[in-house]
Amino acid sequence: MGILAKNINQWITQMYKDLVRYADATAGPDISNEVLNSSLEYIIKNKERLDEHIEDKQHFMSYCKLKIKNQLIDYYRKEKNIESIYRENDEGDLEMKEELFYDNTKNSFTSHDNIMDLNKALSKLSSKCRELLLLWGEGYSEKELSSKYGKTASTIGVQTHRCLKKLIPLFKGDELKVN
C-alpha cells in the first residue's frame, strides 16, 4: 500500500468541505450530494490504483474535482436515458412509452429456419472465424476475447468485423469465396 492509499481518508476528511462546495457549484444543490457520494465511493474503491498518478494533496484535490465532473456527466446521461424511455401519465406517474414496444413474434430471429441457415453459413467459414463469431455472439467482449487469443482488443474487433462481413452474404444465400 503506497503513501496515497494510507493518506486518502485523511485527505478526504480535510478537503470534504471544499469538495461539497465544489459539487454544489458544479452540480447544483439538488443532486450535489448524490454526485459527490458516488465520486468519493469510486475514489475510495480504487485508491490502490491512484498511487502511481497522484503525487501530493493538491494533485489529489484536482483528481477529486475531475471525478465529480465525470460523475455529473454520468448522472445526466442516465437521466436522459430514463426520460427517453419513460413519460409521465395523467396522474404524474412514470410509464414506459408505448412506441418502444414491438411485436417480438414478427421480428424474431430465432425461428428454426433462421437458425438452420445461420448454422449452414457458419459451417462455410474457417474454424477461426466460426469460433470468434460464436464467442462474440454469446456476449464475450472484445477485451475478453483479446485475453483469450493473446491479441489486442482492436485487432479482435477488426477480425470480428471481417468475419461478419464474410458471414452476411453466406447467410443471405449469396455464395462468395470465403477463406
Short mmCIF file of N, CA and C in Angstrom, two decimals:
data_model
loop_
_atom_site.label_atom_id
_atom_site.label_comp_id
_atom_site.label_asym_id
_atom_site.label_seq_id
_atom_site.Cartn_x
_atom_site.Cartn_y
_atom_site.Cartn_z
N MET A 1 0.86 -1.18 0.00
CA MET A 1 0.00 0.00 0.00
C MET A 1 0.89 1.23 0.00
N GLY A 2 0.67 2.14 -0.93
CA GLY A 2 1.51 3.32 -1.09
C GLY A 2 1.13 4.44 -0.15
N ILE A 3 1.84 5.54 -0.31
CA ILE A 3 1.63 6.72 0.54
C ILE A 3 0.20 7.24 0.41
N LEU A 4 -0.30 7.34 -0.81
CA LEU A 4 -1.64 7.88 -1.03
C LEU A 4 -2.70 7.00 -0.40
N ALA A 5 -2.59 5.69 -0.58
CA ALA A 5 -3.59 4.79 -0.04
C ALA A 5 -3.68 4.93 1.48
N LYS A 6 -2.58 5.23 2.14
CA LYS A 6 -2.59 5.43 3.59
C LYS A 6 -3.21 6.77 3.96
N ASN A 7 -2.98 7.80 3.13
CA ASN A 7 -3.41 9.16 3.46
C ASN A 7 -4.77 9.55 2.88
N ILE A 8 -5.35 8.71 2.04
CA ILE A 8 -6.55 9.12 1.30
C ILE A 8 -7.72 9.49 2.21
N ASN A 9 -7.98 8.70 3.23
CA ASN A 9 -9.09 9.01 4.14
C ASN A 9 -8.85 10.31 4.88
N GLN A 10 -7.62 10.53 5.29
CA GLN A 10 -7.26 11.77 5.98
C GLN A 10 -7.43 12.97 5.04
N TRP A 11 -6.98 12.85 3.80
CA TRP A 11 -7.11 13.93 2.83
C TRP A 11 -8.57 14.22 2.52
N ILE A 12 -9.37 13.19 2.37
CA ILE A 12 -10.80 13.40 2.08
C ILE A 12 -11.46 14.14 3.23
N THR A 13 -11.14 13.77 4.46
CA THR A 13 -11.70 14.45 5.63
C THR A 13 -11.32 15.93 5.63
N GLN A 14 -10.06 16.22 5.33
CA GLN A 14 -9.59 17.61 5.32
C GLN A 14 -10.22 18.42 4.18
N MET A 15 -10.44 17.79 3.05
CA MET A 15 -10.94 18.50 1.87
C MET A 15 -12.45 18.44 1.72
N TYR A 16 -13.14 17.76 2.60
CA TYR A 16 -14.56 17.47 2.41
C TYR A 16 -15.39 18.74 2.20
N LYS A 17 -15.18 19.76 3.02
CA LYS A 17 -15.97 21.00 2.88
C LYS A 17 -15.74 21.65 1.52
N ASP A 18 -14.48 21.65 1.07
CA ASP A 18 -14.18 22.22 -0.25
C ASP A 18 -14.83 21.40 -1.36
N LEU A 19 -14.83 20.08 -1.21
CA LEU A 19 -15.44 19.22 -2.21
C LEU A 19 -16.96 19.40 -2.25
N VAL A 20 -17.58 19.57 -1.08
CA VAL A 20 -19.02 19.82 -1.03
C VAL A 20 -19.34 21.14 -1.73
N ARG A 21 -18.56 22.16 -1.46
CA ARG A 21 -18.75 23.46 -2.09
C ARG A 21 -18.60 23.34 -3.61
N TYR A 22 -17.59 22.62 -4.05
CA TYR A 22 -17.36 22.44 -5.49
C TYR A 22 -18.51 21.66 -6.13
N ALA A 23 -18.97 20.61 -5.46
CA ALA A 23 -20.08 19.81 -6.00
C ALA A 23 -21.35 20.65 -6.09
N ASP A 24 -21.62 21.48 -5.07
CA ASP A 24 -22.80 22.36 -5.11
C ASP A 24 -22.71 23.34 -6.27
N ALA A 25 -21.53 23.91 -6.47
CA ALA A 25 -21.35 24.89 -7.54
C ALA A 25 -21.43 24.24 -8.92
N THR A 26 -20.94 23.02 -9.02
CA THR A 26 -20.90 22.33 -10.32
C THR A 26 -22.23 21.67 -10.65
N ALA A 27 -22.77 20.92 -9.70
CA ALA A 27 -23.96 20.10 -9.97
C ALA A 27 -25.25 20.76 -9.53
N GLY A 28 -25.17 21.74 -8.68
CA GLY A 28 -26.39 22.32 -8.12
C GLY A 28 -26.76 21.61 -6.84
N PRO A 29 -27.48 22.29 -5.95
CA PRO A 29 -27.76 21.72 -4.63
C PRO A 29 -28.64 20.47 -4.65
N ASP A 30 -29.48 20.28 -5.71
CA ASP A 30 -30.40 19.14 -5.71
C ASP A 30 -29.66 17.80 -5.84
N ILE A 31 -28.66 17.75 -6.69
CA ILE A 31 -28.00 16.47 -6.96
C ILE A 31 -26.55 16.42 -6.49
N SER A 32 -26.08 17.49 -5.86
CA SER A 32 -24.66 17.53 -5.48
C SER A 32 -24.28 16.42 -4.51
N ASN A 33 -25.16 16.09 -3.56
CA ASN A 33 -24.83 15.01 -2.61
C ASN A 33 -24.67 13.68 -3.32
N GLU A 34 -25.58 13.38 -4.24
CA GLU A 34 -25.50 12.11 -4.97
C GLU A 34 -24.22 12.03 -5.80
N VAL A 35 -23.90 13.12 -6.50
CA VAL A 35 -22.71 13.16 -7.34
C VAL A 35 -21.45 13.06 -6.49
N LEU A 36 -21.39 13.80 -5.39
CA LEU A 36 -20.22 13.77 -4.52
C LEU A 36 -20.04 12.39 -3.89
N ASN A 37 -21.12 11.81 -3.40
CA ASN A 37 -21.00 10.48 -2.78
C ASN A 37 -20.53 9.42 -3.76
N SER A 38 -21.07 9.44 -4.97
CA SER A 38 -20.63 8.44 -5.95
C SER A 38 -19.18 8.68 -6.36
N SER A 39 -18.75 9.93 -6.40
CA SER A 39 -17.35 10.24 -6.72
C SER A 39 -16.41 9.73 -5.64
N LEU A 40 -16.75 10.02 -4.40
CA LEU A 40 -15.90 9.58 -3.29
C LEU A 40 -15.90 8.07 -3.16
N GLU A 41 -17.03 7.45 -3.41
CA GLU A 41 -17.10 5.98 -3.38
C GLU A 41 -16.16 5.38 -4.42
N TYR A 42 -16.16 5.95 -5.62
CA TYR A 42 -15.27 5.47 -6.68
C TYR A 42 -13.81 5.65 -6.26
N ILE A 43 -13.48 6.82 -5.73
CA ILE A 43 -12.09 7.11 -5.34
C ILE A 43 -11.62 6.15 -4.25
N ILE A 44 -12.46 5.91 -3.25
CA ILE A 44 -12.07 5.02 -2.15
C ILE A 44 -11.92 3.58 -2.64
N LYS A 45 -12.82 3.13 -3.52
CA LYS A 45 -12.72 1.76 -4.05
C LYS A 45 -11.45 1.55 -4.86
N ASN A 46 -10.98 2.60 -5.52
CA ASN A 46 -9.84 2.48 -6.43
C ASN A 46 -8.58 3.17 -5.92
N LYS A 47 -8.45 3.31 -4.61
CA LYS A 47 -7.32 4.07 -4.08
C LYS A 47 -5.97 3.42 -4.33
N GLU A 48 -5.91 2.10 -4.45
CA GLU A 48 -4.62 1.46 -4.70
C GLU A 48 -4.07 1.83 -6.07
N ARG A 49 -4.96 2.05 -7.03
CA ARG A 49 -4.52 2.41 -8.38
C ARG A 49 -4.08 3.86 -8.49
N LEU A 50 -4.42 4.68 -7.52
CA LEU A 50 -4.12 6.11 -7.61
C LEU A 50 -2.67 6.44 -7.28
N ASP A 51 -1.98 5.55 -6.57
CA ASP A 51 -0.62 5.83 -6.12
C ASP A 51 0.31 6.27 -7.25
N GLU A 52 0.20 5.64 -8.39
CA GLU A 52 1.13 5.95 -9.47
C GLU A 52 0.79 7.27 -10.17
N HIS A 53 -0.39 7.82 -9.94
CA HIS A 53 -0.80 9.03 -10.65
C HIS A 53 -0.81 10.29 -9.78
N ILE A 54 -0.98 10.13 -8.50
CA ILE A 54 -1.17 11.28 -7.60
C ILE A 54 0.09 11.46 -6.75
N GLU A 55 0.68 12.67 -6.83
CA GLU A 55 1.91 12.91 -6.07
C GLU A 55 1.67 13.60 -4.73
N ASP A 56 0.74 14.54 -4.69
CA ASP A 56 0.56 15.31 -3.46
C ASP A 56 -0.92 15.64 -3.25
N LYS A 57 -1.17 16.38 -2.17
CA LYS A 57 -2.54 16.70 -1.77
C LYS A 57 -3.26 17.56 -2.81
N GLN A 58 -2.57 18.53 -3.40
CA GLN A 58 -3.18 19.41 -4.39
C GLN A 58 -3.56 18.62 -5.65
N HIS A 59 -2.70 17.73 -6.06
CA HIS A 59 -2.97 16.89 -7.22
C HIS A 59 -4.19 16.00 -6.93
N PHE A 60 -4.28 15.51 -5.71
CA PHE A 60 -5.42 14.68 -5.31
C PHE A 60 -6.72 15.49 -5.36
N MET A 61 -6.66 16.76 -4.93
CA MET A 61 -7.85 17.63 -4.97
C MET A 61 -8.31 17.82 -6.41
N SER A 62 -7.38 18.02 -7.32
CA SER A 62 -7.73 18.16 -8.74
C SER A 62 -8.37 16.88 -9.26
N TYR A 63 -7.84 15.75 -8.85
CA TYR A 63 -8.39 14.45 -9.26
C TYR A 63 -9.82 14.30 -8.74
N CYS A 64 -10.06 14.69 -7.50
CA CYS A 64 -11.41 14.61 -6.92
C CYS A 64 -12.39 15.48 -7.71
N LYS A 65 -11.97 16.68 -8.07
CA LYS A 65 -12.83 17.58 -8.85
C LYS A 65 -13.14 16.98 -10.23
N LEU A 66 -12.15 16.35 -10.83
CA LEU A 66 -12.37 15.70 -12.12
C LEU A 66 -13.38 14.56 -11.98
N LYS A 67 -13.28 13.79 -10.92
CA LYS A 67 -14.22 12.69 -10.69
C LYS A 67 -15.63 13.23 -10.47
N ILE A 68 -15.76 14.35 -9.78
CA ILE A 68 -17.08 14.96 -9.57
C ILE A 68 -17.68 15.36 -10.92
N LYS A 69 -16.88 15.98 -11.78
CA LYS A 69 -17.37 16.36 -13.12
C LYS A 69 -17.80 15.12 -13.90
N ASN A 70 -16.98 14.07 -13.86
CA ASN A 70 -17.31 12.84 -14.60
C ASN A 70 -18.59 12.19 -14.07
N GLN A 71 -18.76 12.17 -12.76
CA GLN A 71 -19.97 11.59 -12.18
C GLN A 71 -21.20 12.42 -12.53
N LEU A 72 -21.04 13.73 -12.63
CA LEU A 72 -22.14 14.59 -13.03
C LEU A 72 -22.56 14.29 -14.48
N ILE A 73 -21.58 14.11 -15.35
CA ILE A 73 -21.88 13.74 -16.74
C ILE A 73 -22.61 12.41 -16.78
N ASP A 74 -22.13 11.43 -16.02
CA ASP A 74 -22.79 10.12 -15.97
C ASP A 74 -24.22 10.24 -15.46
N TYR A 75 -24.43 11.09 -14.45
CA TYR A 75 -25.76 11.30 -13.89
C TYR A 75 -26.71 11.84 -14.96
N TYR A 76 -26.27 12.86 -15.70
CA TYR A 76 -27.13 13.44 -16.73
C TYR A 76 -27.40 12.46 -17.87
N ARG A 77 -26.41 11.66 -18.22
CA ARG A 77 -26.63 10.64 -19.26
C ARG A 77 -27.69 9.64 -18.81
N LYS A 78 -27.60 9.22 -17.56
CA LYS A 78 -28.56 8.26 -17.03
C LYS A 78 -29.96 8.88 -17.02
N GLU A 79 -30.07 10.13 -16.60
CA GLU A 79 -31.36 10.82 -16.58
C GLU A 79 -31.93 10.95 -17.99
N LYS A 80 -31.07 11.27 -18.95
CA LYS A 80 -31.52 11.41 -20.33
C LYS A 80 -32.07 10.08 -20.85
N ASN A 81 -31.41 8.98 -20.52
CA ASN A 81 -31.89 7.66 -20.94
C ASN A 81 -33.23 7.33 -20.30
N ILE A 82 -33.39 7.65 -19.03
CA ILE A 82 -34.65 7.39 -18.34
C ILE A 82 -35.77 8.21 -18.97
N GLU A 83 -35.49 9.49 -19.27
CA GLU A 83 -36.51 10.35 -19.89
C GLU A 83 -36.89 9.86 -21.28
N SER A 84 -35.94 9.24 -21.99
CA SER A 84 -36.27 8.77 -23.34
C SER A 84 -37.11 7.51 -23.31
N ILE A 85 -37.11 6.78 -22.20
CA ILE A 85 -37.89 5.54 -22.09
C ILE A 85 -39.23 5.78 -21.40
N TYR A 86 -39.27 6.68 -20.42
CA TYR A 86 -40.47 6.89 -19.62
C TYR A 86 -41.08 8.26 -19.90
N ARG A 87 -42.37 8.39 -19.62
CA ARG A 87 -43.04 9.69 -19.65
C ARG A 87 -44.07 9.70 -18.52
N GLU A 88 -44.49 10.89 -18.14
CA GLU A 88 -45.49 10.99 -17.06
C GLU A 88 -46.88 10.76 -17.63
N ASN A 89 -47.68 9.98 -16.91
CA ASN A 89 -49.08 9.81 -17.33
C ASN A 89 -49.92 10.90 -16.66
N ASP A 90 -51.24 10.84 -16.79
CA ASP A 90 -52.12 11.88 -16.26
C ASP A 90 -52.02 12.04 -14.75
N GLU A 91 -51.73 10.95 -14.05
CA GLU A 91 -51.63 11.00 -12.59
C GLU A 91 -50.25 11.45 -12.12
N GLY A 92 -49.33 11.69 -13.02
CA GLY A 92 -47.99 12.12 -12.64
C GLY A 92 -47.03 10.96 -12.44
N ASP A 93 -47.49 9.73 -12.65
CA ASP A 93 -46.61 8.57 -12.51
C ASP A 93 -45.84 8.35 -13.81
N LEU A 94 -44.69 7.68 -13.69
CA LEU A 94 -43.91 7.37 -14.88
C LEU A 94 -44.43 6.09 -15.52
N GLU A 95 -44.53 6.10 -16.84
CA GLU A 95 -44.90 4.88 -17.56
C GLU A 95 -44.02 4.78 -18.80
N MET A 96 -43.82 3.56 -19.27
CA MET A 96 -42.99 3.37 -20.46
C MET A 96 -43.73 3.87 -21.69
N LYS A 97 -42.98 4.42 -22.63
CA LYS A 97 -43.57 4.89 -23.88
C LYS A 97 -43.98 3.68 -24.71
N GLU A 98 -45.19 3.72 -25.23
CA GLU A 98 -45.72 2.59 -26.00
C GLU A 98 -44.96 2.36 -27.29
N GLU A 99 -44.43 3.42 -27.88
CA GLU A 99 -43.74 3.25 -29.16
C GLU A 99 -42.45 2.44 -29.02
N LEU A 100 -42.01 2.18 -27.79
CA LEU A 100 -40.81 1.36 -27.59
C LEU A 100 -41.13 -0.13 -27.64
N PHE A 101 -42.40 -0.49 -27.56
CA PHE A 101 -42.78 -1.89 -27.61
C PHE A 101 -42.98 -2.31 -29.06
N TYR A 102 -42.64 -3.54 -29.37
CA TYR A 102 -42.90 -4.06 -30.70
C TYR A 102 -43.24 -5.53 -30.59
N ASP A 103 -43.80 -6.05 -31.63
CA ASP A 103 -44.21 -7.44 -31.63
C ASP A 103 -43.00 -8.34 -31.88
N ASN A 104 -42.58 -9.05 -30.84
CA ASN A 104 -41.41 -9.91 -30.95
C ASN A 104 -41.61 -11.07 -31.91
N THR A 105 -42.83 -11.54 -32.06
CA THR A 105 -43.05 -12.71 -32.90
C THR A 105 -42.79 -12.41 -34.37
N LYS A 106 -43.09 -11.18 -34.80
CA LYS A 106 -42.85 -10.83 -36.20
C LYS A 106 -41.37 -10.61 -36.47
N ASN A 107 -40.65 -10.06 -35.50
CA ASN A 107 -39.26 -9.68 -35.70
C ASN A 107 -38.28 -10.69 -35.11
N SER A 108 -38.75 -11.83 -34.73
CA SER A 108 -37.89 -12.81 -34.07
C SER A 108 -36.88 -13.40 -35.04
N PHE A 109 -35.65 -13.45 -34.59
CA PHE A 109 -34.57 -14.02 -35.39
C PHE A 109 -34.47 -15.52 -35.15
N THR A 110 -34.98 -15.96 -34.04
CA THR A 110 -34.71 -17.33 -33.61
C THR A 110 -35.69 -18.36 -34.15
N SER A 111 -36.24 -18.12 -35.32
CA SER A 111 -37.08 -19.16 -35.92
C SER A 111 -36.17 -20.32 -36.32
N HIS A 112 -36.73 -21.49 -36.42
CA HIS A 112 -35.96 -22.69 -36.72
C HIS A 112 -35.22 -22.55 -38.05
N ASP A 113 -35.89 -22.00 -39.05
CA ASP A 113 -35.26 -21.84 -40.37
C ASP A 113 -34.05 -20.91 -40.31
N ASN A 114 -34.20 -19.80 -39.59
CA ASN A 114 -33.08 -18.86 -39.47
C ASN A 114 -31.89 -19.49 -38.77
N ILE A 115 -32.15 -20.27 -37.73
CA ILE A 115 -31.06 -20.92 -37.01
C ILE A 115 -30.35 -21.92 -37.92
N MET A 116 -31.11 -22.66 -38.69
CA MET A 116 -30.51 -23.63 -39.61
C MET A 116 -29.69 -22.92 -40.69
N ASP A 117 -30.22 -21.81 -41.22
CA ASP A 117 -29.48 -21.04 -42.22
C ASP A 117 -28.19 -20.47 -41.64
N LEU A 118 -28.27 -19.99 -40.40
CA LEU A 118 -27.09 -19.45 -39.75
C LEU A 118 -26.05 -20.54 -39.52
N ASN A 119 -26.47 -21.71 -39.06
CA ASN A 119 -25.54 -22.82 -38.87
C ASN A 119 -24.87 -23.21 -40.18
N LYS A 120 -25.64 -23.24 -41.25
CA LYS A 120 -25.09 -23.60 -42.56
C LYS A 120 -24.06 -22.56 -42.99
N ALA A 121 -24.38 -21.28 -42.80
CA ALA A 121 -23.45 -20.21 -43.18
C ALA A 121 -22.19 -20.26 -42.33
N LEU A 122 -22.35 -20.50 -41.02
CA LEU A 122 -21.19 -20.59 -40.13
C LEU A 122 -20.29 -21.76 -40.52
N SER A 123 -20.87 -22.85 -40.95
CA SER A 123 -20.07 -24.02 -41.30
C SER A 123 -19.20 -23.77 -42.53
N LYS A 124 -19.54 -22.78 -43.34
CA LYS A 124 -18.75 -22.45 -44.52
C LYS A 124 -17.58 -21.53 -44.20
N LEU A 125 -17.55 -20.98 -42.99
CA LEU A 125 -16.45 -20.12 -42.58
C LEU A 125 -15.29 -20.96 -42.06
N SER A 126 -14.12 -20.33 -41.96
CA SER A 126 -12.98 -21.02 -41.36
C SER A 126 -13.27 -21.28 -39.88
N SER A 127 -12.60 -22.25 -39.31
CA SER A 127 -12.84 -22.59 -37.90
C SER A 127 -12.49 -21.41 -36.99
N LYS A 128 -11.46 -20.65 -37.36
CA LYS A 128 -11.05 -19.48 -36.58
C LYS A 128 -12.17 -18.44 -36.56
N CYS A 129 -12.72 -18.14 -37.74
CA CYS A 129 -13.82 -17.17 -37.84
C CYS A 129 -15.05 -17.67 -37.10
N ARG A 130 -15.37 -18.93 -37.29
CA ARG A 130 -16.56 -19.52 -36.67
C ARG A 130 -16.46 -19.42 -35.15
N GLU A 131 -15.30 -19.81 -34.60
CA GLU A 131 -15.12 -19.76 -33.14
C GLU A 131 -15.23 -18.33 -32.62
N LEU A 132 -14.59 -17.40 -33.32
CA LEU A 132 -14.63 -16.00 -32.91
C LEU A 132 -16.05 -15.45 -32.92
N LEU A 133 -16.80 -15.74 -33.98
CA LEU A 133 -18.18 -15.24 -34.08
C LEU A 133 -19.10 -15.90 -33.06
N LEU A 134 -18.89 -17.17 -32.79
CA LEU A 134 -19.73 -17.84 -31.79
C LEU A 134 -19.50 -17.25 -30.40
N LEU A 135 -18.24 -17.01 -30.05
CA LEU A 135 -17.94 -16.40 -28.75
C LEU A 135 -18.48 -14.97 -28.69
N TRP A 136 -18.30 -14.23 -29.77
CA TRP A 136 -18.80 -12.86 -29.83
C TRP A 136 -20.32 -12.86 -29.72
N GLY A 137 -20.98 -13.80 -30.38
CA GLY A 137 -22.44 -13.90 -30.33
C GLY A 137 -22.96 -14.27 -28.96
N GLU A 138 -22.15 -14.96 -28.18
CA GLU A 138 -22.56 -15.31 -26.82
C GLU A 138 -22.37 -14.16 -25.85
N GLY A 139 -21.80 -13.06 -26.33
CA GLY A 139 -21.71 -11.86 -25.49
C GLY A 139 -20.33 -11.57 -24.94
N TYR A 140 -19.31 -12.31 -25.36
CA TYR A 140 -17.97 -12.00 -24.90
C TYR A 140 -17.54 -10.67 -25.49
N SER A 141 -16.90 -9.84 -24.68
CA SER A 141 -16.45 -8.54 -25.15
C SER A 141 -15.14 -8.69 -25.91
N GLU A 142 -14.78 -7.65 -26.64
CA GLU A 142 -13.52 -7.67 -27.37
C GLU A 142 -12.35 -7.82 -26.41
N LYS A 143 -12.47 -7.22 -25.23
CA LYS A 143 -11.40 -7.31 -24.24
C LYS A 143 -11.24 -8.75 -23.75
N GLU A 144 -12.35 -9.42 -23.48
CA GLU A 144 -12.29 -10.82 -23.03
C GLU A 144 -11.72 -11.71 -24.12
N LEU A 145 -12.14 -11.48 -25.35
CA LEU A 145 -11.63 -12.27 -26.46
C LEU A 145 -10.15 -11.99 -26.70
N SER A 146 -9.73 -10.74 -26.48
CA SER A 146 -8.32 -10.42 -26.69
C SER A 146 -7.43 -11.15 -25.69
N SER A 147 -7.89 -11.29 -24.46
CA SER A 147 -7.08 -12.03 -23.48
C SER A 147 -7.07 -13.52 -23.81
N LYS A 148 -8.15 -14.04 -24.36
CA LYS A 148 -8.20 -15.45 -24.74
C LYS A 148 -7.25 -15.75 -25.90
N TYR A 149 -7.23 -14.87 -26.90
CA TYR A 149 -6.42 -15.10 -28.09
C TYR A 149 -5.03 -14.47 -28.03
N GLY A 150 -4.77 -13.66 -26.99
CA GLY A 150 -3.45 -13.03 -26.87
C GLY A 150 -3.21 -11.93 -27.90
N LYS A 151 -4.27 -11.23 -28.27
CA LYS A 151 -4.18 -10.13 -29.23
C LYS A 151 -4.82 -8.90 -28.60
N THR A 152 -4.60 -7.74 -29.23
CA THR A 152 -5.21 -6.52 -28.70
C THR A 152 -6.71 -6.52 -29.00
N ALA A 153 -7.45 -5.76 -28.21
CA ALA A 153 -8.90 -5.68 -28.38
C ALA A 153 -9.26 -5.11 -29.76
N SER A 154 -8.48 -4.14 -30.23
CA SER A 154 -8.78 -3.56 -31.54
C SER A 154 -8.56 -4.59 -32.66
N THR A 155 -7.55 -5.44 -32.52
CA THR A 155 -7.32 -6.49 -33.51
C THR A 155 -8.49 -7.46 -33.53
N ILE A 156 -8.97 -7.82 -32.34
CA ILE A 156 -10.13 -8.72 -32.25
C ILE A 156 -11.35 -8.06 -32.88
N GLY A 157 -11.52 -6.76 -32.65
CA GLY A 157 -12.65 -6.05 -33.24
C GLY A 157 -12.60 -6.07 -34.76
N VAL A 158 -11.41 -5.86 -35.32
CA VAL A 158 -11.25 -5.88 -36.78
C VAL A 158 -11.52 -7.29 -37.31
N GLN A 159 -10.98 -8.31 -36.63
CA GLN A 159 -11.20 -9.69 -37.08
C GLN A 159 -12.68 -10.07 -37.01
N THR A 160 -13.35 -9.65 -35.94
CA THR A 160 -14.78 -9.93 -35.81
C THR A 160 -15.56 -9.27 -36.95
N HIS A 161 -15.21 -8.02 -37.23
CA HIS A 161 -15.88 -7.29 -38.31
C HIS A 161 -15.67 -7.99 -39.65
N ARG A 162 -14.45 -8.42 -39.92
CA ARG A 162 -14.16 -9.11 -41.19
C ARG A 162 -14.93 -10.43 -41.28
N CYS A 163 -14.97 -11.16 -40.17
CA CYS A 163 -15.71 -12.43 -40.17
C CYS A 163 -17.21 -12.18 -40.40
N LEU A 164 -17.74 -11.13 -39.80
CA LEU A 164 -19.15 -10.79 -40.02
C LEU A 164 -19.41 -10.43 -41.48
N LYS A 165 -18.46 -9.69 -42.07
CA LYS A 165 -18.60 -9.33 -43.49
C LYS A 165 -18.61 -10.57 -44.37
N LYS A 166 -17.88 -11.60 -43.97
CA LYS A 166 -17.88 -12.86 -44.72
C LYS A 166 -19.17 -13.64 -44.48
N LEU A 167 -19.69 -13.56 -43.25
CA LEU A 167 -20.87 -14.34 -42.88
C LEU A 167 -22.16 -13.81 -43.53
N ILE A 168 -22.30 -12.52 -43.60
CA ILE A 168 -23.56 -11.92 -44.05
C ILE A 168 -23.97 -12.40 -45.45
N PRO A 169 -23.08 -12.36 -46.45
CA PRO A 169 -23.51 -12.86 -47.76
C PRO A 169 -23.86 -14.35 -47.74
N LEU A 170 -23.14 -15.12 -46.92
CA LEU A 170 -23.44 -16.55 -46.82
C LEU A 170 -24.81 -16.77 -46.20
N PHE A 171 -25.14 -15.97 -45.21
CA PHE A 171 -26.42 -16.09 -44.53
C PHE A 171 -27.56 -15.68 -45.46
N LYS A 172 -27.32 -14.67 -46.28
CA LYS A 172 -28.35 -14.21 -47.21
C LYS A 172 -28.49 -15.16 -48.40
N GLY A 173 -27.53 -16.08 -48.56
CA GLY A 173 -27.63 -17.04 -49.64
C GLY A 173 -26.71 -16.75 -50.80
N ASP A 174 -25.99 -15.63 -50.77
CA ASP A 174 -25.03 -15.33 -51.83
C ASP A 174 -23.80 -16.20 -51.62
N GLU A 175 -23.38 -16.92 -52.60
CA GLU A 175 -22.20 -17.77 -52.48
C GLU A 175 -20.98 -16.96 -52.91
N LEU A 176 -20.17 -16.54 -51.95
CA LEU A 176 -18.93 -15.85 -52.25
C LEU A 176 -17.78 -16.72 -51.79
N LYS A 177 -16.63 -16.47 -52.36
CA LYS A 177 -15.45 -17.23 -51.94
C LYS A 177 -15.08 -16.79 -50.53
N VAL A 178 -15.00 -17.74 -49.61
CA VAL A 178 -14.70 -17.46 -48.21
C VAL A 178 -13.40 -18.15 -47.86
N ASN A 179 -12.51 -17.41 -47.19
CA ASN A 179 -11.22 -18.00 -46.78
C ASN A 179 -11.38 -18.80 -45.52
#
